[in-house]
Tab-separated table of C-alpha atoms in Angstrom:
chain	number	residue	atom	x	y	z
X	9	MET	CA	27.097	23.548	-7.850
X	10	ARG	CA	25.465	23.338	-4.259
X	11	ASN	CA	25.095	27.450	-4.395
X	12	LEU	CA	23.614	27.197	-7.801
X	13	ILE	CA	20.800	24.597	-6.821
X	14	ALA	CA	20.260	26.882	-3.383
X	15	PHE	CA	19.641	29.929	-5.372
X	16	PHE	CA	17.121	28.043	-7.710
X	17	SER	CA	15.363	26.546	-4.794
X	18	GLY	CA	15.421	30.062	-3.129
X	19	GLY	CA	14.039	31.507	-6.078
X	20	LEU	CA	11.273	28.523	-6.726
X	21	PHE	CA	10.337	29.241	-3.117
X	22	GLY	CA	10.223	32.872	-3.186
X	23	ALA	CA	8.086	32.838	-6.901
X	24	GLY	CA	5.882	30.279	-5.046
X	25	LEU	CA	5.080	32.437	-2.057
X	26	LEU	CA	4.419	35.382	-4.601
X	27	VAL	CA	1.918	33.526	-6.901
X	28	ALA	CA	0.386	31.918	-3.882
X	29	GLY	CA	-0.578	35.590	-2.348
X	30	MET	CA	1.546	34.424	0.537
X	31	VAL	CA	3.271	38.146	0.303
X	32	ASP	CA	0.033	39.556	0.915
X	33	THR	CA	-0.401	40.603	4.536
X	34	THR	CA	-3.903	40.565	4.493
X	35	LYS	CA	-4.462	36.886	2.890
X	36	VAL	CA	-2.163	35.662	6.144
X	37	GLN	CA	-4.331	37.712	8.761
X	38	GLY	CA	-7.692	36.616	6.926
X	39	TRP	CA	-6.412	33.210	7.321
X	40	LEU	CA	-5.640	33.688	11.037
X	41	ASP	CA	-8.815	35.652	11.775
X	42	VAL	CA	-11.205	33.141	12.146
X	43	PHE	CA	-13.347	35.436	13.761
X	44	GLY	CA	-13.595	37.960	11.163
X	45	ALA	CA	-13.670	37.674	7.095
X	46	TRP	CA	-11.731	34.289	7.209
X	47	ASP	CA	-9.744	33.751	4.119
X	48	PRO	CA	-9.116	29.622	3.563
X	49	THR	CA	-6.651	30.214	0.341
X	50	LEU	CA	-3.633	29.320	3.054
X	51	ALA	CA	-4.772	25.878	3.786
X	52	PHE	CA	-4.260	25.382	-0.063
X	53	VAL	CA	-1.057	26.856	0.077
X	54	MET	CA	-0.006	24.375	2.961
X	55	GLY	CA	-1.751	21.462	1.428
X	56	GLY	CA	-0.264	21.776	-1.803
X	57	ALA	CA	3.268	22.326	-0.456
X	58	VAL	CA	2.959	19.384	2.297
X	59	SER	CA	1.818	16.863	-0.515
X	60	VAL	CA	4.689	17.149	-2.621
X	61	MET	CA	6.814	17.376	0.330
X	62	PHE	CA	5.138	13.947	1.547
X	63	PHE	CA	6.194	12.155	-1.697
X	64	VAL	CA	9.788	13.817	-1.556
X	65	TRP	CA	10.453	12.444	2.139
X	66	ILE	CA	9.252	8.801	0.974
X	67	VAL	CA	12.101	8.836	-1.837
X	68	ALA	CA	14.712	10.571	0.480
X	69	LYS	CA	13.972	8.306	3.072
X	70	ARG	CA	15.208	5.239	0.837
X	71	ARG	CA	18.756	7.396	-0.024
X	72	GLU	CA	21.814	7.388	1.838
X	73	LYS	CA	23.023	10.588	0.431
X	74	ALA	CA	21.634	13.378	-1.763
X	75	VAL	CA	22.393	14.115	-5.420
X	76	LEU	CA	25.274	16.080	-4.554
X	77	GLY	CA	26.962	13.728	-2.067
X	78	SER	CA	25.976	15.083	1.356
X	79	PRO	CA	24.210	12.829	4.011
X	80	MET	CA	20.685	13.319	4.039
X	81	PRO	CA	19.648	15.218	7.084
X	82	GLY	CA	18.793	13.623	10.296
X	83	PRO	CA	17.985	11.897	13.076
X	84	PHE	CA	15.902	14.857	13.759
X	85	PRO	CA	15.084	15.831	16.981
X	86	ARG	CA	11.839	14.261	18.864
X	87	LEU	CA	11.269	15.904	21.901
X	88	VAL	CA	8.550	18.228	22.204
X	89	ASP	CA	9.584	20.761	24.788
X	90	ARG	CA	8.798	24.175	26.403
X	91	ASN	CA	10.922	25.818	24.118
X	92	LEU	CA	9.153	24.415	20.709
X	93	VAL	CA	5.621	25.341	22.594
X	94	LEU	CA	6.607	28.654	23.570
X	95	GLY	CA	8.749	29.786	20.634
X	96	SER	CA	5.902	28.738	18.307
X	97	LEU	CA	3.458	30.548	20.245
X	98	LEU	CA	5.534	33.822	20.224
X	99	PHE	CA	6.337	33.528	16.627
X	100	GLY	CA	2.458	32.646	15.575
X	101	ALA	CA	1.459	36.252	17.704
X	102	GLY	CA	4.166	37.993	15.493
X	103	TRP	CA	3.145	36.393	12.202
X	104	GLY	CA	-0.665	37.453	13.108
X	105	LEU	CA	0.606	41.484	14.272
X	106	ALA	CA	2.235	42.008	11.029
X	107	GLY	CA	1.190	38.848	8.707
X	108	LEU	CA	4.771	38.093	7.798
X	109	CYS	CA	6.912	35.042	8.347
X	110	PRO	CA	10.528	35.009	7.729
X	111	GLY	CA	10.135	33.317	3.873
X	112	PRO	CA	7.641	35.826	2.459
X	113	ALA	CA	9.496	38.620	4.543
X	114	MET	CA	12.357	37.929	2.625
X	115	ALA	CA	10.451	37.481	-1.018
X	116	SER	CA	8.556	40.912	-0.538
X	117	LEU	CA	11.948	42.594	0.914
X	118	SER	CA	12.781	44.280	-2.929
X	119	PHE	CA	8.883	45.846	-3.094
X	120	ASN	CA	7.759	46.234	0.676
X	121	GLY	CA	9.516	49.697	1.202
X	122	TRP	CA	11.038	50.555	4.368
X	123	GLN	CA	8.069	48.640	6.482
X	124	GLY	CA	9.799	45.390	4.917
X	125	TRP	CA	13.057	46.325	5.782
X	126	LEU	CA	12.307	47.435	9.327
X	127	PHE	CA	10.495	44.234	9.830
X	128	ALA	CA	13.454	42.190	8.505
X	129	ILE	CA	15.746	44.040	10.593
X	130	ALA	CA	13.769	43.420	14.139
X	131	MET	CA	13.796	39.656	12.758
X	132	GLY	CA	17.002	39.676	12.807
X	133	VAL	CA	17.477	40.953	16.152
X	134	GLY	CA	15.283	38.891	17.675
X	135	MET	CA	17.362	35.994	15.850
X	136	ALA	CA	20.406	37.388	17.346
X	137	ILE	CA	19.243	37.416	20.974
X	138	THR	CA	17.478	34.185	21.202
X	139	PRO	CA	21.028	32.079	22.517
X	140	ARG	CA	20.732	34.621	25.376
X	141	MET	CA	16.864	33.995	25.689
X	142	ARG	CA	17.666	30.248	25.629
X	143	ALA	CA	20.609	30.625	28.535
X	144	TRP	CA	17.936	32.651	30.560
X	145	LEU	CA	15.108	30.326	30.271
X	146	SER	CA	17.239	27.306	31.146
X	147	VAL	CA	18.884	29.197	34.204
X	148	LEU	CA	14.851	29.846	35.058
X	149	ASP	CA	14.608	25.792	34.636
X	150	ARG	CA	17.490	24.944	37.176
X	151	SER	CA	15.974	27.626	39.844
X	152	THR	CA	12.737	26.044	39.811
X	153	LEU	CA	13.896	22.526	39.662
X	154	GLU	CA	16.243	23.141	42.443
X	155	VAL	CA	14.529	21.372	45.493
X	156	PRO	CA	16.513	21.460	48.821
X	157	PRO	CA	17.999	18.366	50.099
X	158	CYS	CA	15.987	15.684	52.183
X	159	GLU	CA	17.716	16.216	55.134
X	160	THR	CA	16.670	20.187	55.108
X	161	ILE	CA	12.901	19.445	54.580
X	162	PRO	CA	11.448	19.903	58.429
X	163	GLY	CA	8.375	18.369	60.023
X	164	GLU	CA	9.200	14.845	58.443
X	165	PRO	CA	11.088	12.754	61.155
X	166	ARG	CA	13.515	10.528	59.711
X	167	ARG	CA	12.990	7.213	60.186
X	168	PRO	CA	15.934	4.675	59.898
X	169	ALA	CA	15.875	2.254	57.247
X	170	PRO	CA	13.833	-0.916	57.932
X	171	PRO	CA	16.078	-3.665	58.938
X	172	PRO	CA	16.523	-6.332	56.019
X	173	ALA	CA	13.567	-9.146	56.160
X	174	ALA	CA	15.137	-11.907	58.251
X	175	ARG	CA	15.018	-15.384	56.351
R	4	MET	CA	-11.465	36.196	-5.380
R	5	HIS	CA	-12.517	32.785	-6.253
R	6	GLN	CA	-9.592	31.977	-8.208
R	7	ASP	CA	-7.252	32.796	-4.955
R	8	TRP	CA	-7.132	29.090	-3.855
R	9	ILE	CA	-6.268	28.011	-7.320
R	10	TRP	CA	-3.241	30.193	-7.032
R	11	GLY	CA	-2.723	29.210	-3.554
R	12	LEU	CA	-2.408	25.442	-4.700
R	13	VAL	CA	-0.203	26.453	-7.520
R	14	GLY	CA	2.160	28.269	-5.378
R	15	GLY	CA	1.815	25.640	-2.609
R	16	LEU	CA	2.974	22.832	-5.090
R	17	MET	CA	5.707	25.172	-6.079
R	18	ILE	CA	6.981	25.658	-2.667
R	19	GLY	CA	6.672	22.008	-2.063
R	20	ALA	CA	9.079	21.426	-5.273
R	21	ALA	CA	11.514	24.060	-3.840
R	22	ALA	CA	11.675	21.895	-0.681
R	23	GLY	CA	12.123	18.940	-2.413
R	24	VAL	CA	15.062	20.130	-4.672
R	25	TYR	CA	16.814	21.544	-1.731
R	26	LEU	CA	16.501	17.860	0.195
R	27	LEU	CA	17.332	15.705	-2.591
R	28	ILE	CA	19.818	17.843	-4.445
R	29	ASN	CA	21.824	19.408	-1.877
R	30	GLY	CA	20.705	17.052	1.533
R	31	ARG	CA	18.965	20.249	3.196
R	32	VAL	CA	15.652	20.787	4.761
R	33	LEU	CA	14.318	23.898	3.659
R	34	GLY	CA	13.275	26.104	6.612
R	35	ALA	CA	13.365	29.891	5.788
R	36	SER	CA	14.057	30.985	9.821
R	37	GLY	CA	16.816	27.986	9.874
R	38	ILE	CA	18.525	29.411	6.843
R	39	ILE	CA	18.572	32.919	7.865
R	40	GLY	CA	19.088	32.714	11.786
R	41	GLY	CA	22.053	30.276	11.233
R	42	LEU	CA	23.718	33.040	9.296
R	43	ILE	CA	22.831	35.572	12.037
R	44	ASP	CA	23.738	33.473	15.325
R	45	GLY	CA	26.758	31.452	13.571
R	46	THR	CA	25.598	28.137	13.740
R	47	GLY	CA	25.567	27.721	10.141
R	48	ARG	CA	29.181	29.038	9.603
R	49	ASP	CA	30.216	26.001	7.579
R	50	THR	CA	27.637	26.344	5.027
R	51	VAL	CA	27.389	30.169	4.628
R	52	SER	CA	27.799	30.290	0.627
R	53	GLU	CA	24.732	27.913	0.284
R	54	ARG	CA	22.759	29.980	2.959
R	55	VAL	CA	23.453	33.043	1.212
R	56	ALA	CA	22.753	31.786	-2.677
R	57	PHE	CA	19.543	30.483	-1.238
R	58	ILE	CA	18.694	33.790	0.561
R	59	GLY	CA	19.872	35.431	-2.692
R	60	GLY	CA	17.291	33.791	-4.781
R	61	LEU	CA	14.551	34.074	-2.473
R	62	ILE	CA	15.156	38.157	-2.416
R	63	ALA	CA	15.932	38.111	-6.291
R	64	VAL	CA	13.528	36.107	-8.068
R	65	PRO	CA	9.856	37.284	-6.901
R	66	PRO	CA	10.415	40.867	-8.045
R	67	LEU	CA	11.144	39.563	-11.405
R	68	LEU	CA	7.504	38.043	-11.562
R	69	VAL	CA	5.920	41.189	-10.185
R	70	PRO	CA	5.498	43.038	-13.479
R	71	LEU	CA	3.195	39.925	-14.741
R	72	TYR	CA	0.771	41.108	-12.088
R	73	LYS	CA	-1.401	44.365	-12.317
R	74	VAL	CA	-0.821	45.282	-8.435
R	75	VAL	CA	1.130	43.079	-6.210
R	76	ASP	CA	-0.278	45.021	-2.956
R	77	THR	CA	1.274	43.688	0.436
R	78	HIS	CA	-0.928	45.777	2.636
R	79	VAL	CA	2.206	45.849	4.848
R	80	SER	CA	1.585	47.439	8.158
R	81	ASN	CA	2.771	51.406	8.458
R	82	SER	CA	3.223	51.242	11.782
R	83	ALA	CA	6.677	51.151	13.051
R	84	LEU	CA	5.874	49.804	16.386
R	85	VAL	CA	3.470	47.127	14.827
R	86	LEU	CA	6.745	46.114	12.459
R	87	ILE	CA	9.372	46.086	15.157
R	88	ALA	CA	7.211	44.134	18.015
R	89	ALA	CA	6.133	41.617	15.326
R	90	GLY	CA	9.680	41.414	13.935
R	91	LEU	CA	10.871	40.432	17.273
R	92	MET	CA	8.365	38.238	17.921
R	93	VAL	CA	8.898	36.262	14.820
R	94	GLY	CA	12.636	35.985	15.056
R	95	LEU	CA	12.869	35.109	18.675
R	96	GLY	CA	10.068	32.749	18.227
R	97	THR	CA	11.093	31.122	15.469
R	98	ARG	CA	14.407	30.672	16.660
R	99	LEU	CA	13.337	29.030	19.943
R	100	ALA	CA	10.996	26.743	18.330
R	101	ASN	CA	13.588	26.094	15.880
R	102	GLY	CA	11.218	26.521	12.703
R	103	CYS	CA	8.749	28.330	11.260
R	104	THR	CA	5.975	27.938	8.687
R	105	SER	CA	8.397	26.167	5.980
R	106	GLY	CA	10.838	24.374	8.507
R	107	HIS	CA	7.971	22.963	10.884
R	108	GLY	CA	5.113	23.608	8.352
R	109	VAL	CA	5.849	22.219	4.963
R	110	CYS	CA	8.758	19.893	5.846
R	111	GLY	CA	8.094	18.772	9.409
R	112	MET	CA	4.627	17.867	8.806
R	113	SER	CA	4.886	16.239	5.566
R	114	ARG	CA	7.052	13.525	7.234
R	115	LEU	CA	4.520	13.267	9.752
R	116	SER	CA	7.046	14.606	12.834
R	117	LEU	CA	5.317	15.033	16.032
R	118	ARG	CA	7.451	18.069	16.613
R	119	GLY	CA	6.529	19.840	13.182
R	120	ILE	CA	2.959	19.172	14.141
R	121	VAL	CA	2.681	20.333	17.421
R	122	ALA	CA	4.468	23.734	16.392
R	123	THR	CA	2.424	24.207	13.281
R	124	ALA	CA	-0.905	23.716	16.275
R	125	PHE	CA	0.927	26.421	18.321
R	126	TYR	CA	1.870	28.935	15.701
R	127	LEU	CA	-1.573	28.782	14.361
R	128	LEU	CA	-2.843	29.203	17.949
R	129	GLY	CA	-0.688	32.298	18.586
R	130	GLY	CA	-1.543	33.689	15.307
R	131	GLY	CA	-5.405	33.349	15.932
R	132	LEU	CA	-5.028	34.609	19.638
R	133	SER	CA	-3.092	37.775	17.966
R	134	LEU	CA	-5.897	38.567	15.626
R	135	VAL	CA	-8.320	38.351	18.535
R	136	VAL	CA	-6.294	40.639	20.778
R	137	PHE	CA	-4.793	43.155	18.110
R	138	ARG	CA	-7.624	43.302	15.938
R	139	HIS	CA	-10.888	42.559	17.585
R	140	LEU	CA	-9.898	43.700	21.420
R	141	LEU	CA	-7.214	46.503	20.719
R	142	GLY	CA	-7.960	47.692	17.188
R	143	VAL	CA	-4.175	48.171	16.187
R	144	ILE	CA	-4.341	46.247	12.733
């Protein structure tokens, strides 16, 4: 049953992307091209999808479990961190370059020829190397945050701690 | 052209409905990059069949609707270099940020998540800059 619903949801998602014109890379690039022939269609797509989901979340927050019994997702991470910002910038740059993001890339795979497959394979490789990228970025964090211990900082003569105030 | 926004809205409502079904019935957040990425890096090994079924529907259903249109021209790039570079950036970026247009954009912004809103702001910024650089400065797209 779960798989049937997942298939239905994926199909409806793909059909929506097709109907909305999101599989057309020129429409996506037109939306991002604010200094060229700007195309506002994507704002309507996003607006329609977000407005439905706004009400769905209100219903979802009142329920403990989903209809098929699994717990509702969450709690969600709240931290806005470097990986969120860096990843989103990188994703946006790729999105603009080819006009494809993961959903439409899958939805148009069957009629996008070798180009669609090449993009999908490159995207899969990008996803596969992300854990390494994360590890590498966290090493970078550690090496930049590592400051020498106080004793080795020259110049500042160490003063003894002031004696506790006499009463 | 003047009808595009209507179809955009209709498609958007369908996308929202798909995400709503997935959340309310299966208890899952619809995020394309997360569903695919979880299969690739193994983080979704407990929910493989559900993910495969979702991607199956996503790939198999749109071509059934294609005959309803006179033409479905996706205008996809013919440059292997552009496709590979863009694919790598999209794959790496969405997984690093834990979400894409569907996860952060549709599902995150709609519950007023700060992470979803920040991510959307930055991928739109990245996309805008990408068009400036690759189209207007370098002229490769």
